[in-house]
Each structure stands twice: as structure tokens, then as C-alpha cells.
mmCIF file of C-alpha atoms in Angstrom:
data_model
loop_
_atom_site.group_PDB
_atom_site.id
_atom_site.type_symbol
_atom_site.label_atom_id
_atom_site.label_comp_id
_atom_site.label_asym_id
_atom_site.label_seq_id
_atom_site.Cartn_x
_atom_site.Cartn_y
_atom_site.Cartn_z
ATOM 1 C CA MET A 102 153.399 138.689 124.718
ATOM 2 C CA ILE A 103 152.690 136.877 121.111
ATOM 3 C CA GLU A 104 155.858 134.536 120.569
ATOM 4 C CA PHE A 105 157.011 135.225 116.717
ATOM 5 C CA ALA A 106 159.370 133.164 115.148
ATOM 6 C CA GLY A 107 162.818 135.775 115.034
ATOM 7 C CA ASP A 108 162.813 139.200 116.072
ATOM 8 C CA ILE A 109 161.345 142.110 114.775
ATOM 9 C CA LYS A 110 164.257 143.851 113.540
ATOM 10 C CA SER A 111 162.741 146.289 110.366
ATOM 11 C CA ILE A 112 160.349 149.082 109.995
ATOM 12 C CA TYR A 113 158.631 150.623 107.201
ATOM 13 C CA ILE A 114 157.233 154.146 107.284
ATOM 14 C CA HIS A 115 154.516 155.476 105.152
ATOM 15 C CA ILE A 116 154.292 159.307 103.887
ATOM 16 C CA PRO A 117 151.426 159.306 101.949
ATOM 17 C CA PHE A 118 151.593 162.803 100.777
ATOM 18 C CA CYS A 119 152.854 164.310 97.247
ATOM 19 C CA LEU A 120 152.727 167.724 95.554
ATOM 20 C CA SER A 121 152.039 165.578 91.869
ATOM 21 C CA LYS A 122 151.033 162.042 91.422
ATOM 22 C CA CYS A 123 152.595 160.004 88.858
ATOM 23 C CA LYS A 124 150.800 158.701 86.008
ATOM 24 C CA TYR A 125 152.507 155.104 86.628
ATOM 25 C CA CYS A 126 151.719 155.137 90.511
ATOM 26 C CA ASP A 127 149.933 152.978 91.535
ATOM 27 C CA PHE A 128 151.247 153.098 95.939
ATOM 28 C CA PHE A 129 148.758 154.988 98.383
ATOM 29 C CA SER A 130 149.319 158.906 98.271
ATOM 30 C CA ILE A 131 147.457 161.786 98.667
ATOM 31 C CA SER A 132 148.335 165.557 97.011
ATOM 32 C CA CYS A 133 148.577 167.941 99.686
ATOM 33 C CA ASP A 134 146.363 170.784 100.832
ATOM 34 C CA ASN A 135 148.794 172.830 102.812
ATOM 35 C CA LYS A 136 152.066 172.879 99.627
ATOM 36 C CA LYS A 137 153.869 175.148 102.317
ATOM 37 C CA ASN A 138 153.689 172.315 105.303
ATOM 38 C CA PRO A 139 152.651 169.560 103.274
ATOM 39 C CA VAL A 140 153.154 167.094 105.812
ATOM 40 C CA PRO A 141 150.526 167.491 108.465
ATOM 41 C CA ASP A 142 152.686 167.879 112.215
ATOM 42 C CA ASP A 143 149.336 165.525 113.496
ATOM 43 C CA TYR A 144 150.472 162.551 110.848
ATOM 44 C CA ILE A 145 153.580 162.611 112.349
ATOM 45 C CA SER A 146 152.332 162.210 116.008
ATOM 46 C CA ALA A 147 150.654 159.608 114.699
ATOM 47 C CA ILE A 148 153.008 157.526 113.851
ATOM 48 C CA LEU A 149 155.074 158.419 116.278
ATOM 49 C CA ASN A 150 151.882 157.069 118.409
ATOM 50 C CA GLU A 151 151.068 153.950 116.449
ATOM 51 C CA LEU A 152 155.559 153.566 116.918
ATOM 52 C CA ALA A 153 155.625 153.210 120.217
ATOM 53 C CA PHE A 154 152.638 150.994 120.843
ATOM 54 C CA TYR A 155 154.378 148.431 118.720
ATOM 55 C CA ILE A 156 157.294 148.232 120.375
ATOM 56 C CA ASN A 157 155.905 148.283 123.907
ATOM 57 C CA GLN A 158 153.090 145.361 122.287
ATOM 58 C CA TYR A 159 155.872 143.069 120.723
ATOM 59 C CA GLU A 160 158.844 144.285 122.988
ATOM 60 C CA ILE A 161 160.774 145.256 119.945
ATOM 61 C CA LYS A 162 164.744 146.645 121.531
ATOM 62 C CA ASN A 163 166.979 145.977 118.375
ATOM 63 C CA ILE A 164 166.453 146.983 114.934
ATOM 64 C CA ARG A 165 168.146 146.810 111.760
ATOM 65 C CA THR A 166 166.147 148.171 109.345
ATOM 66 C CA ILE A 167 164.116 151.827 108.704
ATOM 67 C CA TYR A 168 163.008 152.644 105.604
ATOM 68 C CA ILE A 169 161.141 156.147 105.483
ATOM 69 C CA GLY A 170 158.903 155.744 101.902
ATOM 70 C CA GLY A 171 155.561 157.059 100.075
ATOM 71 C CA GLY A 172 154.764 159.309 99.152
ATOM 72 C CA THR A 173 156.948 161.820 99.048
ATOM 73 C CA PRO A 174 159.383 161.420 102.418
ATOM 74 C CA SER A 175 161.409 164.184 101.468
ATOM 75 C CA LEU A 176 158.690 166.855 101.611
ATOM 76 C CA LEU A 177 158.989 166.098 105.120
ATOM 77 C CA SER A 178 160.399 169.378 107.495
ATOM 78 C CA LYS A 179 163.652 169.022 109.487
ATOM 79 C CA ASN A 180 161.861 169.413 112.757
ATOM 80 C CA GLN A 181 159.222 166.549 111.730
ATOM 81 C CA LEU A 182 162.161 164.610 110.595
ATOM 82 C CA ASN A 183 164.298 165.370 113.880
ATOM 83 C CA GLN A 184 160.867 163.937 115.792
ATOM 84 C CA ILE A 185 160.955 160.521 114.085
ATOM 85 C CA PHE A 186 164.773 160.588 114.169
ATOM 86 C CA SER A 187 164.958 161.160 117.884
ATOM 87 C CA PHE A 188 161.721 159.388 119.118
ATOM 88 C CA LEU A 189 163.921 156.017 117.304
ATOM 89 C CA GLN A 190 166.841 156.142 118.782
ATOM 90 C CA ASN A 191 165.353 157.246 122.385
ATOM 91 C CA ASN A 192 163.702 154.197 121.924
ATOM 92 C CA LEU A 193 165.431 150.977 119.946
ATOM 93 C CA ASN A 194 169.384 150.061 119.320
ATOM 94 C CA PHE A 195 170.166 150.307 116.387
ATOM 95 C CA ASN A 196 172.417 147.100 114.846
ATOM 96 C CA ASP A 197 176.084 148.040 114.414
ATOM 97 C CA GLU A 198 175.414 147.593 110.761
ATOM 98 C CA TYR A 199 172.374 149.470 110.736
ATOM 99 C CA GLU A 200 170.587 150.774 107.704
ATOM 100 C CA PHE A 201 168.282 153.509 107.624
ATOM 101 C CA THR A 202 166.795 154.785 104.171
ATOM 102 C CA ILE A 203 164.780 157.436 103.047
ATOM 103 C CA GLU A 204 163.030 158.025 99.695
ATOM 104 C CA MET A 205 163.497 161.523 98.219
ATOM 105 C CA ASN A 206 162.468 163.424 94.886
ATOM 106 C CA PRO A 207 165.085 165.432 92.932
ATOM 107 C CA ASP A 208 163.031 168.333 93.104
ATOM 108 C CA ASP A 209 163.190 168.322 97.091
ATOM 109 C CA VAL A 210 167.283 168.105 96.800
ATOM 110 C CA THR A 211 169.105 170.963 98.123
ATOM 111 C CA GLU A 212 172.499 171.508 99.908
ATOM 112 C CA ASP A 213 170.955 172.300 102.932
ATOM 113 C CA PHE A 214 168.847 169.483 103.317
ATOM 114 C CA ILE A 215 171.552 166.911 102.218
ATOM 115 C CA GLN A 216 173.868 168.647 104.544
ATOM 116 C CA PHE A 217 171.052 167.919 107.375
ATOM 117 C CA LEU A 218 170.971 164.053 106.422
ATOM 118 C CA GLN A 219 174.201 164.041 106.387
ATOM 119 C CA ASN A 220 174.630 164.856 110.248
ATOM 120 C CA SER A 221 171.651 162.303 110.549
ATOM 121 C CA PRO A 222 170.633 158.939 111.294
ATOM 122 C CA VAL A 223 169.958 158.526 107.846
ATOM 123 C CA ASN A 224 172.949 156.317 106.141
ATOM 124 C CA ARG A 225 171.282 155.745 102.660
ATOM 125 C CA ILE A 226 169.069 157.900 100.254
ATOM 126 C CA SER A 227 166.975 156.185 97.252
ATOM 127 C CA CYS A 228 166.294 159.312 95.256
ATOM 128 C CA GLY A 229 163.734 158.478 92.703
ATOM 129 C CA ILE A 230 165.085 159.615 88.516
ATOM 130 C CA GLN A 231 162.921 157.414 86.923
ATOM 131 C CA SER A 232 164.470 158.774 83.098
ATOM 132 C CA MET A 233 166.524 161.605 82.133
ATOM 133 C CA ASN A 234 164.675 161.755 78.898
ATOM 134 C CA GLN A 235 162.351 165.099 79.350
ATOM 135 C CA LYS A 236 159.856 164.231 77.324
ATOM 136 C CA VAL A 237 159.052 160.942 78.906
ATOM 137 C CA LEU A 238 159.216 162.350 82.305
ATOM 138 C CA LYS A 239 157.027 165.029 81.721
ATOM 139 C CA ASN A 240 154.632 162.560 80.084
ATOM 140 C CA VAL A 241 154.188 160.624 83.365
ATOM 141 C CA ASN A 242 153.882 164.412 85.170
ATOM 142 C CA ARG A 243 157.113 163.606 87.320
ATOM 143 C CA ARG A 244 157.520 166.964 89.044
ATOM 144 C CA ALA A 245 161.431 166.587 88.478
ATOM 145 C CA GLY A 246 163.122 166.638 85.105
ATOM 146 C CA VAL A 247 166.625 166.215 83.393
ATOM 147 C CA LYS A 248 167.736 169.651 84.965
ATOM 148 C CA GLU A 249 166.089 168.921 88.699
ATOM 149 C CA ASN A 250 167.703 164.956 88.316
ATOM 150 C CA LEU A 251 171.260 166.404 87.518
ATOM 151 C CA TYR A 252 171.064 169.328 90.027
ATOM 152 C CA ALA A 253 170.237 166.426 92.407
ATOM 153 C CA LEU A 254 172.773 164.522 91.696
ATOM 154 C CA ASN A 255 175.940 167.119 92.070
ATOM 155 C CA ILE A 256 174.238 168.109 95.364
ATOM 156 C CA PHE A 257 175.071 164.426 96.427
ATOM 157 C CA LYS A 258 178.145 164.074 94.749
ATOM 158 C CA LYS A 259 179.285 166.957 96.504
ATOM 159 C CA TYR A 260 177.800 166.577 100.174
ATOM 160 C CA TRP A 261 176.334 163.022 100.654
ATOM 161 C CA LYS A 262 178.697 160.744 101.552
ATOM 162 C CA LYS A 263 176.658 157.499 102.671
ATOM 163 C CA THR A 264 174.923 155.402 100.294
ATOM 164 C CA LEU A 265 173.100 155.818 97.418
ATOM 165 C CA SER A 266 170.531 154.233 95.578
ATOM 166 C CA LEU A 267 169.211 155.286 92.030
ATOM 167 C CA ASP A 268 165.558 154.306 90.897
ATOM 168 C CA PHE A 269 164.862 154.064 86.795
ATOM 169 C CA ILE A 270 161.691 152.561 85.226
ATOM 170 C CA CYS A 271 162.319 151.070 82.104
ATOM 171 C CA GLY A 272 159.863 151.222 79.251
ATOM 172 C CA LEU A 273 157.686 154.191 80.571
ATOM 173 C CA PRO A 274 155.636 155.501 77.232
ATOM 174 C CA LEU A 275 157.854 157.792 74.827
ATOM 175 C CA GLU A 276 161.259 155.813 75.683
ATOM 176 C CA LYS A 277 163.862 154.717 73.293
ATOM 177 C CA THR A 278 166.130 151.880 74.316
ATOM 178 C CA ASP A 279 169.691 153.654 72.819
ATOM 179 C CA GLU A 280 168.237 156.780 74.989
ATOM 180 C CA PHE A 281 167.289 154.888 78.430
ATOM 181 C CA ILE A 282 170.705 153.163 77.840
ATOM 182 C CA GLU A 283 172.482 156.154 77.382
ATOM 183 C CA GLY A 284 170.536 157.959 80.523
ATOM 184 C CA ILE A 285 171.495 155.475 82.764
ATOM 185 C CA LYS A 286 174.841 155.524 81.567
ATOM 186 C CA SER A 287 174.943 159.537 82.621
ATOM 187 C CA ILE A 288 174.624 159.327 85.461
ATOM 188 C CA LEU A 289 177.012 156.468 86.614
ATOM 189 C CA ASP A 290 179.524 159.283 86.646
ATOM 190 C CA TYR A 291 177.845 159.892 89.565
ATOM 191 C CA GLU A 292 178.998 156.671 91.276
ATOM 192 C CA PRO A 293 175.693 155.195 92.516
ATOM 193 C CA HIS A 294 176.604 152.131 94.890
ATOM 194 C CA HIS A 295 172.824 150.593 94.133
ATOM 195 C CA ILE A 296 170.495 150.993 91.222
ATOM 196 C CA SER A 297 166.604 149.763 90.949
ATOM 197 C CA MET A 298 165.633 149.029 87.363
ATOM 198 C CA TYR A 299 161.969 148.467 87.574
ATOM 199 C CA SER A 300 159.624 146.987 84.407
ATOM 200 C CA LEU A 301 157.214 149.178 84.215
ATOM 201 C CA THR A 302 153.766 147.913 85.368
ATOM 202 C CA ILE A 303 150.388 149.813 84.231
ATOM 203 C CA GLU A 304 148.335 149.290 86.948
ATOM 204 C CA GLU A 305 144.177 149.819 85.528
ATOM 205 C CA GLU A 306 143.829 152.228 88.117
ATOM 206 C CA THR A 307 146.353 154.861 87.717
ATOM 207 C CA ALA A 308 146.249 157.177 85.464
ATOM 208 C CA LEU A 309 148.526 155.905 82.426
ATOM 209 C CA GLY A 310 146.537 152.538 83.133
ATOM 210 C CA GLN A 311 143.013 154.809 82.023
ATOM 211 C CA ASP A 312 145.425 155.902 79.220
ATOM 212 C CA LEU A 313 145.995 152.790 77.789
ATOM 213 C CA GLU A 314 142.612 151.499 78.318
ATOM 214 C CA ASN A 315 141.172 154.985 76.420
ATOM 215 C CA ASN A 316 143.733 154.264 73.302
ATOM 216 C CA ILE A 317 145.185 157.306 73.855
ATOM 217 C CA PHE A 318 148.670 155.435 73.268
ATOM 218 C CA GLU A 319 150.255 152.221 72.429
ATOM 219 C CA TYR A 320 152.188 149.906 74.415
ATOM 220 C CA ASP A 321 154.755 147.197 72.950
ATOM 221 C CA PHE A 322 155.250 145.250 76.296
ATOM 222 C CA ASP A 323 157.822 142.934 73.978
ATOM 223 C CA TYR A 324 159.507 146.297 73.345
ATOM 224 C CA ALA A 325 159.753 147.209 76.810
ATOM 225 C CA ASP A 326 161.131 143.784 77.858
ATOM 226 C CA GLU A 327 163.768 144.001 75.084
ATOM 227 C CA MET A 328 165.230 147.663 76.470
ATOM 228 C CA TRP A 329 164.943 146.135 80.152
ATOM 229 C CA LEU A 330 167.641 142.593 78.885
ATOM 230 C CA LYS A 331 169.915 145.118 76.564
ATOM 231 C CA THR A 332 169.976 148.011 80.519
ATOM 232 C CA LYS A 333 170.646 144.922 82.373
ATOM 233 C CA SER A 334 173.594 143.762 80.142
ATOM 234 C CA MET A 335 174.947 147.625 80.403
ATOM 235 C CA LEU A 336 174.941 147.547 84.020
ATOM 236 C CA GLU A 337 176.863 144.190 84.974
ATOM 237 C CA GLU A 338 179.363 145.316 81.931
ATOM 238 C CA LYS A 339 179.913 148.260 84.324
ATOM 239 C CA GLY A 340 180.541 146.140 87.300
ATOM 240 C CA TYR A 341 176.326 146.104 89.038
ATOM 241 C CA LEU A 342 175.887 142.346 90.460
ATOM 242 C CA GLN A 343 172.193 142.063 89.677
ATOM 243 C CA TYR A 344 171.389 140.461 93.519
ATOM 244 C CA GLU A 345 167.616 140.471 92.825
ATOM 245 C CA ILE A 346 165.001 140.695 90.136
ATOM 246 C CA SER A 347 164.754 144.616 89.487
ATOM 247 C CA ASN A 348 167.707 145.379 92.531
ATOM 248 C CA PHE A 349 171.452 146.136 90.991
ATOM 249 C CA CYS A 350 174.911 147.215 93.021
ATOM 250 C CA LYS A 351 178.165 146.888 93.249
ATOM 251 C CA LYS A 352 179.718 144.221 96.389
ATOM 252 C CA GLY A 353 178.151 145.208 99.619
ATOM 253 C CA PHE A 354 175.919 147.917 99.275
ATOM 254 C CA GLU A 355 172.030 145.023 98.863
ATOM 255 C CA CYS A 356 169.440 147.341 100.577
ATOM 256 C CA LEU A 357 169.370 145.509 104.026
ATOM 257 C CA HIS A 358 165.533 145.748 104.509
ATOM 258 C CA ASN A 359 163.956 144.576 101.269
ATOM 259 C CA LEU A 360 166.181 141.317 101.792
ATOM 260 C CA SER A 361 164.096 141.064 105.121
ATOM 261 C CA TYR A 362 161.147 141.388 102.291
ATOM 262 C CA TRP A 363 162.767 138.745 100.236
ATOM 263 C CA ASN A 364 163.774 136.435 103.410
ATOM 264 C CA HIS A 365 160.498 135.788 104.465
ATOM 265 C CA GLU A 366 161.416 138.288 108.024
ATOM 266 C CA ASN A 367 159.481 140.262 110.196
ATOM 267 C CA TYR A 368 158.929 143.902 109.679
ATOM 268 C CA LEU A 369 156.405 146.467 110.981
ATOM 269 C CA GLY A 370 154.537 148.687 108.840
ATOM 270 C CA ILE A 371 153.878 152.135 110.208
ATOM 271 C CA GLY A 372 151.731 155.099 108.608
ATOM 272 C CA ALA A 373 147.998 154.783 106.539
ATOM 273 C CA GLY A 374 148.081 152.623 104.467
ATOM 274 C CA ALA A 375 151.692 150.676 105.475
ATOM 275 C CA ALA A 376 151.613 147.209 105.797
ATOM 276 C CA GLY A 377 153.535 144.895 107.823
ATOM 277 C CA SER A 378 154.132 140.888 108.195
ATOM 278 C CA LEU A 379 155.051 138.887 111.191
ATOM 279 C CA TYR A 380 155.204 135.315 111.317
ATOM 280 C CA TYR A 381 154.974 131.841 114.129
ATOM 281 C CA LYS A 382 157.155 129.310 114.541
ATOM 282 C CA ASP A 383 154.839 127.234 112.492
ATOM 283 C CA GLY A 384 155.673 128.997 109.245
ATOM 284 C CA SER A 385 151.989 130.534 109.164
ATOM 285 C CA GLY A 386 151.785 134.945 110.031
ATOM 286 C CA VAL A 387 149.943 137.235 109.965
ATOM 287 C CA ARG A 388 149.235 140.718 107.565
ATOM 288 C CA PHE A 389 148.839 143.859 109.089
ATOM 289 C CA PHE A 390 146.854 146.965 106.520
ATOM 290 C CA ASN A 391 146.433 150.110 107.755
ATOM 291 C CA GLN A 392 143.800 151.884 105.831
ATOM 292 C CA ASN A 393 143.966 154.434 104.029
ATOM 293 C CA ASN A 394 141.671 157.017 105.273
ATOM 294 C CA ILE A 395 144.101 159.654 106.739
ATOM 295 C CA ASN A 396 141.886 161.724 108.812
ATOM 296 C CA ASP A 397 140.637 158.429 110.481
ATOM 297 C CA TYR A 398 143.887 156.672 111.346
ATOM 298 C CA ILE A 399 145.533 160.662 113.045
ATOM 299 C CA ASP A 400 142.303 160.759 114.894
ATOM 300 C CA PHE A 401 142.684 157.849 116.559
ATOM 301 C CA TRP A 402 146.375 157.156 116.897
ATOM 302 C CA LEU A 403 145.709 160.950 118.691
ATOM 303 C CA ASN A 404 142.842 159.851 120.361
ATOM 304 C CA LYS A 405 141.900 156.892 121.253
ATOM 305 C CA TRP A 406 144.809 154.045 121.394
ATOM 306 C CA LYS A 407 144.674 154.960 124.771
ATOM 307 C CA GLU A 408 141.352 153.874 125.624
ATOM 308 C CA SER A 409 142.042 150.407 127.231
ATOM 309 C CA GLU A 410 138.967 149.134 127.502
ATOM 310 C CA ALA A 411 137.571 150.077 123.290
ATOM 311 C CA PHE A 412 141.083 149.593 122.057
ATOM 312 C CA GLN A 413 141.186 146.245 119.813
ATOM 313 C CA ASN A 414 137.663 147.271 118.763
ATOM 314 C CA ASN A 415 138.953 150.878 117.470
ATOM 315 C CA LEU A 416 142.281 149.027 116.137
ATOM 316 C CA ALA A 417 140.175 146.680 114.201
ATOM 317 C CA THR A 418 138.302 150.088 112.183
ATOM 318 C CA ILE A 419 141.810 151.673 111.216
ATOM 319 C CA CYS A 420 144.018 148.272 110.670
ATOM 320 C CA GLN A 421 143.192 144.908 108.928
ATOM 321 C CA LYS A 422 144.787 141.793 110.035
ATOM 322 C CA GLU A 423 144.855 139.086 107.297
ATOM 323 C CA ILE A 424 146.126 135.372 108.106
ATOM 324 C CA VAL A 425 148.598 134.009 106.256
ATOM 325 C CA ASP A 426 147.887 130.417 106.516
ATOM 326 C CA ILE A 427 151.084 127.479 106.522
ATOM 327 C CA GLN A 428 150.321 126.629 102.638
ATOM 328 C CA THR A 429 149.968 130.386 101.563
ATOM 329 C CA SER A 430 153.149 131.307 103.700
ATOM 330 C CA GLN A 431 155.299 128.545 102.010
ATOM 331 C CA PHE A 432 154.280 129.948 98.558
ATOM 332 C CA GLU A 433 155.266 133.193 99.413
ATOM 333 C CA PHE A 434 158.786 132.593 100.771
ATOM 334 C CA PHE A 435 159.976 130.887 97.282
ATOM 335 C CA MET A 436 157.720 134.190 95.741
ATOM 336 C CA MET A 437 159.900 136.148 97.233
ATOM 337 C CA GLY A 438 162.878 134.175 97.527
ATOM 338 C CA LEU A 439 163.459 133.192 93.981
ATOM 339 C CA ARG A 440 163.703 136.653 93.036
ATOM 340 C CA LYS A 441 167.524 136.743 94.609
ATOM 341 C CA ALA A 442 169.886 135.835 92.590
ATOM 342 C CA LYS A 443 171.444 133.529 95.316
ATOM 343 C CA GLY A 444 167.997 132.056 95.319
ATOM 344 C CA ILE A 445 167.149 130.401 98.611
ATOM 345 C CA SER A 446 168.622 127.410 100.933
ATOM 346 C CA GLU A 447 167.001 124.024 102.743
ATOM 347 C CA ILE A 448 168.600 125.704 105.672
ATOM 348 C CA GLU A 449 166.362 128.525 105.061
ATOM 349 C CA TYR A 450 163.234 126.484 104.712
ATOM 350 C CA GLN A 451 163.457 124.717 107.379
ATOM 351 C CA LYS A 452 164.280 127.537 109.676
ATOM 352 C CA CYS A 453 160.084 129.086 108.547
ATOM 353 C CA PHE A 454 158.948 125.860 108.311
ATOM 354 C CA ASN A 455 160.712 123.149 110.568
ATOM 355 C CA LYS A 456 161.065 120.652 107.874
ATOM 356 C CA ASN A 457 162.737 119.778 104.799
ATOM 357 C CA ILE A 458 161.971 121.650 100.917
ATOM 358 C CA PRO A 459 158.801 119.487 100.085
ATOM 359 C CA GLU A 460 160.254 116.632 97.574
ATOM 360 C CA LYS A 461 157.739 118.674 94.015
ATOM 361 C CA VAL A 462 159.943 121.940 94.373
ATOM 362 C CA VAL A 463 163.087 119.360 94.279
ATOM 363 C CA LYS A 464 162.012 117.534 91.405
ATOM 364 C CA GLN A 465 160.500 121.028 90.005
ATOM 365 C CA PHE A 466 164.161 122.575 90.382
ATOM 366 C CA GLU A 467 165.749 119.105 88.510
ATOM 367 C CA LYS A 468 163.475 119.667 85.388
ATOM 368 C CA TRP A 469 164.637 123.202 85.450
ATOM 369 C CA VAL A 470 168.416 122.132 85.710
ATOM 370 C CA LYS A 471 167.660 120.203 82.813
ATOM 371 C CA LYS A 472 166.302 123.539 80.583
ATOM 372 C CA GLY A 473 169.518 125.444 81.575
ATOM 373 C CA LEU A 474 167.505 127.433 83.956
ATOM 374 C CA ALA A 475 168.487 126.701 87.298
ATOM 375 C CA HIS A 476 171.205 125.658 89.720
ATOM 376 C CA ILE A 477 171.283 123.166 92.747
ATOM 377 C CA SER A 478 174.303 123.900 94.795
ATOM 378 C CA LYS A 479 175.414 121.237 97.411
ATOM 379 C CA SER A 480 177.315 121.707 100.431
ATOM 380 C CA GLU A 481 178.236 119.430 103.140
ATOM 381 C CA ASN A 482 175.659 121.401 105.102
ATOM 382 C CA ASP A 483 173.083 122.829 103.096
ATOM 383 C CA VAL A 484 171.717 122.683 99.351
ATOM 384 C CA VAL A 485 171.042 125.928 97.347
ATOM 385 C CA TYR A 486 167.932 126.365 94.959
ATOM 386 C CA SER A 487 168.192 129.109 92.473
ATOM 387 C CA LEU A 488 166.879 130.606 88.891
ATOM 388 C CA ASN A 489 170.428 131.468 86.903
ATOM 389 C CA ARG A 490 170.542 134.570 84.940
ATOM 390 C CA GLU A 491 168.454 133.534 81.926
ATOM 391 C CA GLY A 492 165.331 131.590 84.779
ATOM 392 C CA LEU A 493 165.315 135.088 86.809
ATOM 393 C CA LEU A 494 162.956 135.810 83.469
ATOM 394 C CA PHE A 495 160.750 133.004 83.779
ATOM 395 C CA LEU A 496 160.598 133.398 87.949
ATOM 396 C CA ASN A 497 156.880 133.434 86.912
ATOM 397 C CA PRO A 498 156.144 130.476 84.862
ATOM 398 C CA PHE A 499 158.178 128.649 87.774
ATOM 399 C CA LEU A 500 155.424 129.850 90.205
ATOM 400 C CA GLU A 501 152.859 128.593 88.415
ATOM 401 C CA GLU A 502 153.756 125.220 88.136
ATOM 402 C CA LEU A 503 154.430 125.285 91.884
ATOM 403 C CA GLU A 504 151.382 123.744 93.400
ATOM 404 C CA PHE A 505 150.970 124.488 97.504
#
């Protein structure tokens, strides 16, 4: 077995099926051919075979976080989810404080489904509200509108007794600052434990990106930034702590799975279009990218994965590997770790790379402290480096100054 730095305790499972595509979405997903059975059973069999292979390959025993994302995982049937749950419970030990998240579209929320999940190993739901403005939602082709958002929130309040996270996108076209803030205020009555508030990113390959390129609408990025800052202040006033650039929570409800990414930890990516990262003891690593062709993915994990003689050659056709050299890994450590409000520490860096934080990085932090944009906190055993509330807004310029 290949020896990595630390155990593999986090698994991401990708469900790349949607009933419709949102205009801003750049995640890999496809429209379902069969609306009654949107996720093929063969796809579930394939992801379970892929899981079985990696659990055996890397001798994974204990798991801390599982995240089923998409696409639209809430399109999975109860039978398909039970297959996934049973496999995971039969093959892995869940840590005492494990986190098991599933993403949901508000349009898929029913009393029956949430009661089913309430009695499952899932203990965290992440629901994409995005906006509480009907015109804004319709403009970006959201399947769920305000009516569906409110219905889902009421179902959660009545039947869901575990952790609830809600997603919003700040700066969608046609959104006004006051309306956006009032929309988020209105959902706070439902007492979500966690709120993700992402700034809209318009990617060229998305439908929204094409509309912008074709001058179908105009977009003011400065206005969107101002909207985000005002909403951030409101969330903090309401008791939500910003623990990462785009994420806010009540105390103790940070997303453990996302923290595994930001903390430079090992994680598996399962399913077509999924990615995973594993790190060696010297700080370098390897990244795996499953290809996006769902039919090829299913064919391999149903029919070819047990052909031992040709396995590695076959695997290379559906899963690409990228070597992460130490220099790249060091940069990613800062790029991801400094997204967190608490920043990174000397001990964390030493654990990953077996050496102290480079002197040039320390000097850059000292320079940013003088600018009033960073903190250096020293204790008897550790030194913690972080960007402050204002400094987090300038993470990209900070990273641009780093040279690895």
C-alpha cells in the first residue's frame, strides 16, 4: 500500500444529474433523460464498485466526513440512497463526531423524503436557496422558485432535527442589495446552522457567461462586491461567524468536510467528474480526476475494474492523475488555508512539509501586519498567521505576492 501523510478520512461522492441546468453553474452535470428515474441504477453500482476498490487499495477504515454533491443528489431514490448508506456503514467505521452531508434542491424537498433522511446516517443537509427573489431565480433558470424555497424551509423546520446549511449566491443578475439582504433575513427565522454566501463567478463556458459575452445583460462587479460586504455585515450582526471567506455559521457548526480541503488533508473523489487529492509525507501529492463521460465511467466500474491484468491501463482511461510537486503543494497550502479566518499555523505547516514556514512568507505577513491587513499570533508552542477581516478581501493580491 502507498503510504500517505495521514489517513484518508473524507469522501466526496458526485451525482452529476440535473433536471435542468442553472445558467451560472460550471460544475459537471448533465440533464436527465429519464425524468421518472433520473439517476441510473447502474451509476450507483459503479460508484459503489469504485468506493470498494479505493477502500481496499488504501486500507481505509475510519471516516470522518462524507459529502454527496452534484448535480442534484436529491434526485436519488430512497432505494439508491439506502444502497449507498448500507455500503458505507458495512465497510467503514464512522467517527464519533462524523459529518455526513447531502446537497438538496428545494424543489425535491417533501415531508416523506426529509423524514427518511432524518432516520438515516445523514446528519447535515445543504440546500441551495440562492435567492429569495422570484425574478432573479427565473432569470438564471433555477428549478425552484421562492414558493418552493419557502415550502422546503417549512419542511426542514418541522421534520429536520439535525444540521441545516443554506446556500446563497450574492450578485446574481437583477438582484438588488436591499432585496437580497431582506431575503436572507427572512430565512434566518428558520434558524439555519450554517450559511454559505458565494460571490457570483461568471465562467465563460456557462450559459450566463455566454449571455454576458453576447451583451444580453450588463454586469457591475463593483456593485456585486458592495452587496456581498453589506450582507456579510448583516450576518455577523445576527450572530453568524465568518470562519472562511464565503462561509458563516453558528458557533460549532463549521463544515468539517470543506475544512478537510482548506486544511490540506487527504480526500477521495468518487463518481464521474469527481476529483480527489492525496498527500505524501514530504508534502508532495497526487490528484485524481475522473473523466466526465458517464457511460465510460459506468462501463469501467461495472465491467472492467476486475480485469486485473489490464486494470491500470484501463483505469488510466477514465481517471487522470496529476502529480502535485512540493512547490505547488506549498502554494496550495497557503491558498486554501488562508481562506479560513483563523489562518494557518507553523505546526500545521511543519506537519505537512517537515520544515518551518519560509522566511519570505513570514516577511510578507509582517509587511501586511503593518498595512493593518494581517495578524501574527505567537504562543509558547506555535505561531499562527492569518488575514484579518479586511485582509481576507485581498487574499488574491496576497497570494500573487507569494513566490514558490
